[in-house]
Structures are given as C-alpha cells and as structure tokens.
Amino acid sequence: ALGNQPDDSRAHLAWSANGESDLAGYRVYMAESSSSTYDLILETPYESGIEVALSTTDDYFFKISAIDYSGNESDKTRYVAMNNTTPDQVQNLTATAVATENNTIVWGRVTNSDMKGYRLYRSTLAAFSTAADLDAFGAERIADESELTATDINFSDTTAEGGVTYYYRIMAVDASNNRSEPSAVSFVTTIAGD
C-alpha cells in the first residue's frame, strides 16, 4: 500500500516492503494529474519510503513499482494524490469585546471544497500584524482545525485578560494540511472586570 504524508513543499511517500528474495528496489513515478503520463523520478534500493520535493502550487500523483535483479518490473500501485494547493485566505476577520474577559472573533467562511478548518492566533504585540509565519513569530494558537471546523465562522476567546489589547489573525487549513496565507489582523481591548 502506498501512502503519503504531505508537509508544505515535500511529499513523504511510504509503502509496505516487498518480501521477495530477488528484490532489487523500487521505482517511483510522478504525474500532475491522475490520468496523465507517469514519469519515472527515481529508483531506490531496499527502501520503504522516500521524501520528494514539490512545487508549492501544484497537485501531484504518485505510483511505485518493485523491480528485481533481472530488471523485471511489477505492476504499478494505484496512485496516491498529493494536494499541494493552499486554501483561500480568510477574509473579514473581526474581533469584538463582548463581556468581561471575553472577546468574540468572527470571519468569512472559506468555501474551498477540501476545507478542514481554521487556526486562530493571538498576540499582544502590534508587530504580529505583519508577521508572515505566525508560529515562528511566537503567536499563541488559541484554536485549531480540531476545534474550528470548515463550517465555523466564530470563536469566543474566554481566556483573554481584561484590559489587554489582543491582535488576532486566522488561517484556513485543508484536508491535506495546506495552510492559507494569514488573514489581515483585527484587534480589540478586552473589557476589564470589576
């Protein structure tokens, strides 16, 4: 069985090892659609997995075959797809202080067909507004796609401290774990308690 674990601009392909005694290795094929010609991209001996560098904007399809020492090649596996297309950027992010130590964040739904959910970040630093990589910036991820599904359009930040200004940004995440560009920032000062 051929499987894929996507990770930004790389595909991590893994398969079950062939147990035949005359196994020489494997051939890995790649195409840009499931029905186009699959080109041989490498031969690898005795491996049960490889990493392949990809363009950041295309979808890819992979098949493998086993080869023996006589040069005989098995049938290719069924293809596995690598979706490497990022979701649309989230629009209309708005943060509002609604109650003591409670901010509500709303956004426009991203409608890509393979949407998984959203990752919502906050920071107390104004520089967060222009950060390209929210995780590297050190922003706090307060919710992710395990909590914010593709149909969600709001979140209540009940961990916000009263009297503190928070900057919020959000990213869409698809089923292949591709992430959109971060949204524009929205900021609000949380209502302080008595």
XYZ file of N, CA and C in Angstrom:
582
model
N 0.846 -1.187 0.000
C 0.000 0.000 0.000
C 0.879 1.234 0.000
N 0.577 2.167 -0.863
C 1.326 3.411 -0.971
C 0.570 4.488 -0.232
N 1.253 5.239 0.621
C 0.620 6.314 1.367
C 1.462 7.564 1.325
N 0.843 8.693 1.642
C 1.531 9.981 1.563
C 1.214 10.818 2.793
N 2.233 11.482 3.341
C 2.069 12.447 4.421
C 2.572 13.783 3.906
N 1.666 14.695 3.484
C 2.116 15.968 2.945
C 2.698 16.865 4.013
N 3.682 17.676 3.649
C 4.308 18.616 4.572
C 4.847 19.785 3.774
N 4.027 20.832 3.626
C 4.401 22.020 2.872
C 4.881 21.639 1.477
N 6.166 21.802 1.166
C 6.639 21.588 -0.199
C 7.316 20.231 -0.382
N 6.957 19.247 0.457
C 7.528 17.909 0.334
C 6.420 16.867 0.439
N 6.611 15.771 -0.252
C 5.723 14.615 -0.094
C 6.542 13.513 0.557
N 6.028 12.929 1.609
C 6.668 11.804 2.292
C 5.906 10.549 1.878
N 6.496 9.768 0.996
C 5.851 8.565 0.490
C 6.353 7.351 1.248
N 5.444 6.475 1.614
C 5.812 5.244 2.326
C 4.980 4.095 1.777
N 5.565 2.896 1.790
C 4.863 1.726 1.298
C 5.323 0.493 2.049
N 4.528 -0.556 1.956
C 4.881 -1.837 2.576
C 5.981 -2.494 1.758
N 6.999 -3.001 2.446
C 8.141 -3.605 1.757
C 7.726 -4.882 1.029
N 8.328 -5.096 -0.129
C 8.131 -6.322 -0.891
C 9.065 -7.381 -0.295
N 8.537 -8.542 0.044
C 9.326 -9.561 0.730
C 10.032 -10.561 -0.162
N 10.020 -10.347 -1.476
C 10.641 -11.321 -2.372
C 12.166 -11.278 -2.266
N 12.796 -12.457 -2.350
C 14.245 -12.572 -2.131
C 15.071 -11.909 -3.224
N 14.518 -11.764 -4.437
C 15.300 -11.157 -5.527
C 14.937 -9.691 -5.758
N 14.379 -9.041 -4.744
C 14.004 -7.631 -4.851
C 15.251 -6.764 -5.001
N 15.307 -5.965 -6.046
C 16.430 -5.044 -6.265
C 16.105 -3.641 -5.762
N 14.840 -3.290 -5.751
C 14.460 -1.958 -5.284
C 13.105 -1.548 -5.820
N 12.894 -0.240 -5.879
C 11.605 0.311 -6.270
C 11.803 1.437 -7.267
N 10.788 1.656 -8.085
C 10.741 2.795 -8.976
C 9.578 3.681 -8.537
N 9.830 4.977 -8.476
C 8.808 5.943 -8.067
C 8.466 6.797 -9.279
N 7.165 6.890 -9.560
C 6.658 7.647 -10.699
C 5.792 8.803 -10.202
N 5.790 9.897 -10.971
C 5.007 11.063 -10.586
C 4.315 11.645 -11.812
N 3.094 12.190 -11.596
C 2.338 12.870 -12.649
C 1.620 14.066 -12.038
N 1.150 14.968 -12.897
C 0.431 16.147 -12.404
C -1.079 15.994 -12.488
N -1.552 14.856 -12.978
C -2.972 14.501 -12.895
C -3.048 12.982 -12.851
N -4.148 12.467 -12.348
C -4.255 11.015 -12.190
C -4.277 10.287 -13.528
N -4.694 10.982 -14.589
C -4.819 10.312 -15.889
C -3.689 10.647 -16.867
N -2.729 11.479 -16.455
C -1.631 11.822 -17.363
C -0.518 10.775 -17.268
N 0.502 10.935 -18.084
C 1.630 10.010 -18.103
C 2.438 10.149 -16.819
N 2.767 9.016 -16.218
C 3.589 9.000 -15.004
C 5.052 8.877 -15.396
N 5.842 9.854 -14.984
C 7.270 9.863 -15.294
C 8.064 9.239 -14.158
N 9.060 8.445 -14.518
C 9.960 7.870 -13.526
C 10.794 9.002 -12.928
N 10.734 9.162 -11.595
C 11.520 10.235 -10.976
C 12.709 9.709 -10.188
N 12.669 8.425 -9.788
C 13.841 7.845 -9.148
C 13.687 6.359 -8.949
N 14.847 5.700 -8.802
C 14.901 4.296 -8.391
C 15.597 4.269 -7.053
N 15.084 3.465 -6.149
C 15.655 3.414 -4.803
C 15.753 1.962 -4.343
N 16.894 1.521 -3.854
C 17.038 0.131 -3.406
C 16.572 -0.064 -1.963
N 15.888 -1.157 -1.726
C 15.573 -1.619 -0.366
C 14.909 -0.587 0.528
N 14.279 0.393 -0.017
C 13.649 1.423 0.803
C 12.155 1.146 0.906
N 11.548 1.649 1.958
C 10.096 1.571 2.060
C 9.513 2.955 2.273
N 10.296 3.972 1.868
C 9.800 5.331 1.961
C 10.821 6.325 1.462
N 10.337 7.428 0.930
C 11.202 8.498 0.440
C 10.534 9.841 0.676
N 11.302 10.903 0.489
C 10.783 12.261 0.526
C 11.029 12.884 -0.842
N 10.009 13.545 -1.389
C 10.096 14.156 -2.712
C 9.798 15.640 -2.585
N 10.695 16.494 -3.109
C 10.464 17.941 -3.124
C 9.433 18.275 -4.193
N 8.550 19.225 -3.874
C 7.467 19.590 -4.787
C 7.411 21.091 -5.001
N 6.742 21.496 -6.079
C 6.377 22.892 -6.264
C 5.310 23.201 -5.211
N 5.169 24.447 -4.821
C 4.202 24.779 -3.774
C 2.803 25.052 -4.294
N 2.582 24.965 -5.612
C 1.270 25.345 -6.129
C 0.552 24.266 -6.926
N 1.119 23.098 -7.082
C 0.502 22.081 -7.926
C 0.068 20.868 -7.112
N -0.813 20.080 -7.720
C -1.180 18.785 -7.162
C -0.333 17.729 -7.869
N -0.014 16.648 -7.154
C 0.829 15.599 -7.709
C 0.223 14.238 -7.414
N 0.554 13.274 -8.275
C 0.072 11.915 -8.139
C 1.275 10.982 -8.260
N 1.320 9.970 -7.396
C 2.471 9.069 -7.345
C 2.031 7.629 -7.486
N 2.913 6.814 -8.100
C 2.786 5.362 -8.155
C 4.177 4.789 -7.935
N 4.244 3.551 -7.435
C 5.534 2.871 -7.334
C 5.411 1.468 -7.914
N 6.556 0.905 -8.239
C 6.635 -0.496 -8.668
C 7.883 -1.108 -8.053
N 7.899 -2.417 -7.962
C 9.084 -3.137 -7.484
C 9.844 -3.677 -8.698
N 11.174 -3.751 -8.576
C 11.988 -4.330 -9.645
C 12.886 -5.410 -9.042
N 13.152 -6.444 -9.825
C 14.048 -7.496 -9.341
C 15.413 -7.378 -10.018
N 16.338 -8.264 -9.635
C 17.709 -8.191 -10.155
C 17.798 -8.473 -11.649
N 16.773 -9.084 -12.230
C 16.765 -9.344 -13.674
C 16.164 -8.173 -14.451
N 15.713 -7.146 -13.737
C 15.123 -5.985 -14.392
C 13.630 -6.087 -14.612
N 13.010 -7.172 -14.107
C 11.560 -7.307 -14.228
C 10.882 -6.314 -13.292
N 9.815 -5.705 -13.791
C 9.111 -4.692 -13.014
C 7.690 -5.143 -12.716
N 7.258 -4.968 -11.502
C 5.886 -5.307 -11.122
C 4.914 -4.284 -11.706
N 3.621 -4.578 -11.592
C 2.614 -3.574 -11.929
C 2.775 -2.396 -10.973
N 2.438 -1.207 -11.444
C 2.480 -0.024 -10.576
C 1.319 -0.068 -9.593
N 1.532 0.539 -8.446
C 0.464 0.644 -7.454
C -0.641 1.557 -7.986
N -1.764 1.532 -7.307
C -2.801 2.534 -7.560
C -2.193 3.866 -7.146
N -2.594 4.963 -7.768
C -1.981 6.247 -7.449
C -2.389 6.756 -6.065
N -1.521 7.576 -5.495
C -1.849 8.338 -4.301
C -1.665 9.809 -4.678
N -2.612 10.649 -4.245
C -2.604 12.058 -4.619
C -1.987 12.907 -3.524
N -1.306 13.938 -3.949
C -0.739 14.934 -3.047
C -1.317 16.280 -3.448
N -2.234 16.779 -2.642
C -2.822 18.090 -2.890
C -1.905 19.123 -2.261
N -1.341 19.981 -3.075
C -0.397 20.973 -2.574
C -0.891 22.400 -2.852
N -2.204 22.536 -3.082
C -2.803 23.834 -3.359
C -3.338 24.434 -2.070
N -2.922 25.642 -1.756
C -3.341 26.270 -0.492
C -4.778 26.765 -0.569
N -5.474 26.748 0.571
C -6.836 27.296 0.592
C -6.815 28.815 0.397
N -7.979 29.366 0.116
C -8.113 30.817 0.013
C -7.841 31.475 1.360
N -7.373 32.714 1.315
C -7.127 33.479 2.534
C -8.466 33.838 3.193
N -8.512 33.766 4.513
C -9.716 34.137 5.259
C -9.893 35.654 5.211
N -11.120 36.072 4.959
C -11.440 37.497 4.860
C -12.357 37.921 6.013
N -12.411 39.231 6.229
C -13.382 39.855 7.141
C -13.255 39.395 8.595
N -12.026 39.211 9.074
C -11.813 38.851 10.477
C -12.133 40.072 11.344
N -12.976 39.872 12.345
C -13.372 40.961 13.242
C -13.370 40.456 14.679
N -12.665 41.183 15.550
C -12.649 40.864 16.986
C -13.452 41.931 17.724
N -14.306 41.480 18.644
C -15.156 42.394 19.405
C -15.129 41.999 20.872
N -14.948 42.996 21.752
C -15.044 42.742 23.200
C -16.522 42.699 23.553
N -17.006 41.563 24.037
C -18.443 41.398 24.273
C -18.814 41.319 25.746
N -17.860 40.952 26.576
C -18.136 40.822 28.005
C -16.814 40.861 28.751
N -16.890 40.880 30.055
C -15.679 40.877 30.859
C -14.837 39.657 30.496
N -13.581 39.919 30.083
C -12.636 38.863 29.732
C -13.182 37.875 28.701
N -13.882 38.418 27.699
C -14.456 37.569 26.645
C -14.508 38.364 25.345
N -13.722 37.927 24.358
C -13.731 38.530 23.026
C -14.336 37.540 22.044
N -15.165 38.040 21.141
C -15.722 37.200 20.090
C -15.022 37.539 18.787
N -14.587 36.513 18.071
C -13.905 36.666 16.798
C -14.790 36.022 15.737
N -15.078 36.762 14.673
C -15.869 36.229 13.558
C -15.100 36.433 12.260
N -15.402 35.628 11.246
C -14.715 35.702 9.959
C -15.609 35.180 8.852
N -15.230 35.471 7.630
C -15.936 34.948 6.472
C -15.493 33.527 6.177
N -16.441 32.670 5.911
C -16.146 31.259 5.662
C -15.379 31.076 4.357
N -14.355 30.218 4.396
C -13.631 29.831 3.189
C -14.365 28.627 2.604
N -14.640 28.659 1.311
C -15.505 27.635 0.715
C -14.780 26.645 -0.190
N -13.448 26.553 -0.093
C -12.740 25.531 -0.867
C -13.345 24.167 -0.552
N -13.440 23.298 -1.546
C -14.137 22.023 -1.382
C -13.474 21.077 -0.386
N -12.162 21.209 -0.176
C -11.466 20.291 0.730
C -11.088 20.946 2.054
N -11.859 21.948 2.461
C -11.571 22.640 3.711
C -11.705 21.711 4.922
N -10.750 21.821 5.844
C -10.753 21.054 7.087
C -11.157 21.932 8.266
N -10.622 23.167 8.314
C -10.944 24.048 9.428
C -10.036 25.259 9.457
N -9.837 25.809 10.668
C -9.106 27.058 10.816
C -8.137 26.979 11.997
N -7.085 27.806 11.920
C -6.160 28.011 13.035
C -6.226 29.485 13.412
N -6.582 29.740 14.660
C -6.749 31.105 15.154
C -5.609 31.446 16.102
N -4.978 32.598 15.861
C -3.823 33.036 16.645
C -4.116 34.379 17.299
N -3.421 34.626 18.412
C -3.486 35.948 19.024
C -2.112 36.322 19.564
N -1.930 37.630 19.725
C -0.689 38.162 20.273
C -0.998 39.488 20.942
N -0.126 39.917 21.825
C -0.248 41.243 22.435
C 0.719 42.222 21.777
N 1.418 41.787 20.746
C 2.409 42.625 20.065
C 1.855 43.140 18.737
N 1.946 44.438 18.516
C 1.438 45.027 17.278
C 2.176 44.494 16.057
N 3.453 44.122 16.197
C 4.233 43.597 15.074
C 3.624 42.313 14.508
N 2.792 41.662 15.276
C 2.081 40.458 14.838
C 1.260 40.749 13.576
N 0.864 42.006 13.382
C 0.013 42.399 12.259
C 0.626 42.095 10.912
N 1.966 42.088 10.823
C 2.627 41.883 9.534
C 3.459 40.600 9.478
N 3.407 39.770 10.510
C 4.201 38.534 10.528
C 3.703 37.579 9.440
N 4.635 37.002 8.679
C 4.264 36.052 7.620
C 4.068 34.647 8.173
N 4.877 34.244 9.143
C 4.807 32.910 9.748
C 4.379 33.065 11.203
N 3.120 32.780 11.476
C 2.561 33.045 12.797
C 3.162 32.157 13.875
N 3.470 30.904 13.537
C 4.088 30.018 14.525
C 5.509 30.472 14.846
N 6.275 30.846 13.816
C 7.652 31.292 14.030
C 7.688 32.612 14.797
N 6.678 33.450 14.614
C 6.607 34.727 15.307
C 6.455 34.515 16.814
N 5.891 33.373 17.181
C 5.666 33.082 18.597
C 4.269 33.453 19.056
N 3.374 33.645 18.090
C 1.990 33.950 18.434
C 1.354 32.743 19.113
N 0.383 33.007 19.923
C -0.322 31.925 20.631
C -1.446 31.397 19.753
N -1.415 30.086 19.460
C -2.508 29.459 18.723
C -3.577 29.113 19.747
N -4.712 29.799 19.678
C -5.744 29.589 20.694
C -6.815 28.598 20.262
N -6.842 28.262 18.975
C -7.761 27.227 18.480
C -7.220 26.741 17.142
N -7.485 25.463 16.831
C -7.040 24.931 15.541
C -8.151 24.122 14.897
N -7.792 23.446 13.780
C -8.792 22.752 12.974
C -9.468 21.594 13.705
N -8.911 21.141 14.833
C -9.597 20.100 15.606
C -10.809 20.678 16.334
N -10.809 21.990 16.515
C -11.913 22.671 17.208
C -12.733 23.552 16.267
N -12.061 24.196 15.330
C -12.720 25.083 14.375
C -12.828 24.380 13.032
N -13.987 23.831 12.745
C -14.179 23.064 11.518
C -14.461 23.990 10.340
N -14.599 23.406 9.162
C -14.791 24.174 7.927
C -16.051 25.029 7.959
N -17.046 24.653 8.739
C -18.307 25.406 8.771
C -18.345 26.472 9.865
N -17.347 26.513 10.734
C -17.331 27.513 11.800
C -16.992 28.894 11.253
N -17.634 29.918 11.847
C -17.352 31.300 11.451
C -17.174 32.211 12.669
N -17.072 31.618 13.866
C -16.840 32.453 15.049
C -16.202 31.639 16.164
N -15.615 32.365 17.108
C -14.948 31.751 18.260
C -15.018 32.728 19.423
N -15.261 32.213 20.628
C -15.255 33.039 21.833
C -13.950 32.821 22.575
N -13.165 33.879 22.689
C -11.888 33.823 23.413
C -12.158 34.183 24.870
N -12.399 33.154 25.657
C -12.719 33.365 27.075
C -11.488 33.334 27.959
N -10.314 33.223 27.358
C -9.065 33.237 28.137
C -8.369 34.591 28.045
N -9.003 35.555 27.391
C -8.431 36.888 27.262
C -8.443 37.592 28.622
N -7.366 38.303 28.908
C -7.274 39.048 30.168
C -7.896 40.424 29.994
N -8.642 40.865 31.016
C -9.301 42.163 30.972
C -8.301 43.311 30.861
N -8.651 44.309 30.039
C -7.820 45.491 29.887
C -6.632 45.320 28.956
N -6.445 44.138 28.362
C -5.310 43.865 27.470
C -5.773 43.963 26.017
N -4.942 44.585 25.174
C -5.228 44.643 23.740
C -4.657 43.400 23.070
N -5.518 42.701 22.345
C -5.112 41.491 21.629
C -5.246 41.704 20.132
N -4.276 41.164 19.393
C -4.268 41.159 17.937
C -4.565 39.727 17.493
N -5.552 39.566 16.606
C -5.973 38.241 16.152
C -5.735 38.103 14.642
N -5.322 36.892 14.236
C -5.230 36.519 12.826
C -5.636 35.057 12.701
N -6.051 34.666 11.508
C -6.558 33.311 11.299
C -6.064 32.780 9.958
N -5.915 31.449 9.868
C -5.548 30.784 8.610
C -6.531 29.652 8.353
N -6.830 29.411 7.082
C -7.623 28.256 6.680
C -6.686 27.065 6.483
N -7.177 25.855 6.792
C -6.404 24.622 6.649
C -7.264 23.616 5.885
N -6.665 22.958 4.871
C -7.437 21.978 4.106
C -7.129 20.551 4.554
N -7.768 19.598 3.909
C -7.644 18.190 4.297
C -6.237 17.642 4.126
N -5.409 18.300 3.299
C -4.016 17.884 3.120
C -3.069 18.666 4.017
N -3.628 19.415 4.954
C -2.872 20.262 5.893
C -2.155 21.428 5.216
N -2.597 21.807 4.023
C -2.105 23.040 3.414
C -2.742 24.210 4.147
N -1.963 25.270 4.362
C -2.455 26.437 5.094
C -2.511 27.647 4.175
N -3.536 28.450 4.370
C -3.659 29.690 3.611
C -2.678 30.730 4.142
N -2.572 31.833 3.430
C -1.856 32.987 3.967
C -2.626 33.478 5.198
N -1.931 34.031 6.193
C -2.656 34.569 7.352
C -3.578 35.712 6.934
N -4.682 35.827 7.634
C -5.633 36.910 7.375
C -5.045 38.253 7.789
N -5.731 39.305 7.406
C -5.416 40.621 7.952
C -5.704 40.580 9.452
N -5.091 41.472 10.189
C -5.237 41.475 11.652
C -6.521 42.194 12.078
N -7.060 41.778 13.204
C -8.130 42.506 13.887
C -7.739 42.579 15.338
N -7.917 43.739 15.965
C -7.501 43.860 17.356
C -8.610 44.494 18.194
N -8.552 44.197 19.482
C -9.570 44.690 20.415
C -8.969 44.722 21.816
N -9.436 45.639 22.633
C -9.043 45.670 24.032
C -10.134 44.992 24.841
N -9.774 43.954 25.545
C -10.726 43.167 26.315
C -11.308 43.990 27.457
N -12.600 43.826 27.712
C -13.261 44.523 28.818
C -12.705 44.008 30.139
N -12.313 44.922 30.992
C -11.751 44.550 32.293
C -12.869 44.267 33.283
N -12.593 43.348 34.200
C -13.542 43.046 35.272
C -13.519 44.107 36.355
N -14.481 44.025 37.262
C -14.535 44.994 38.369
C -13.424 44.759 39.378
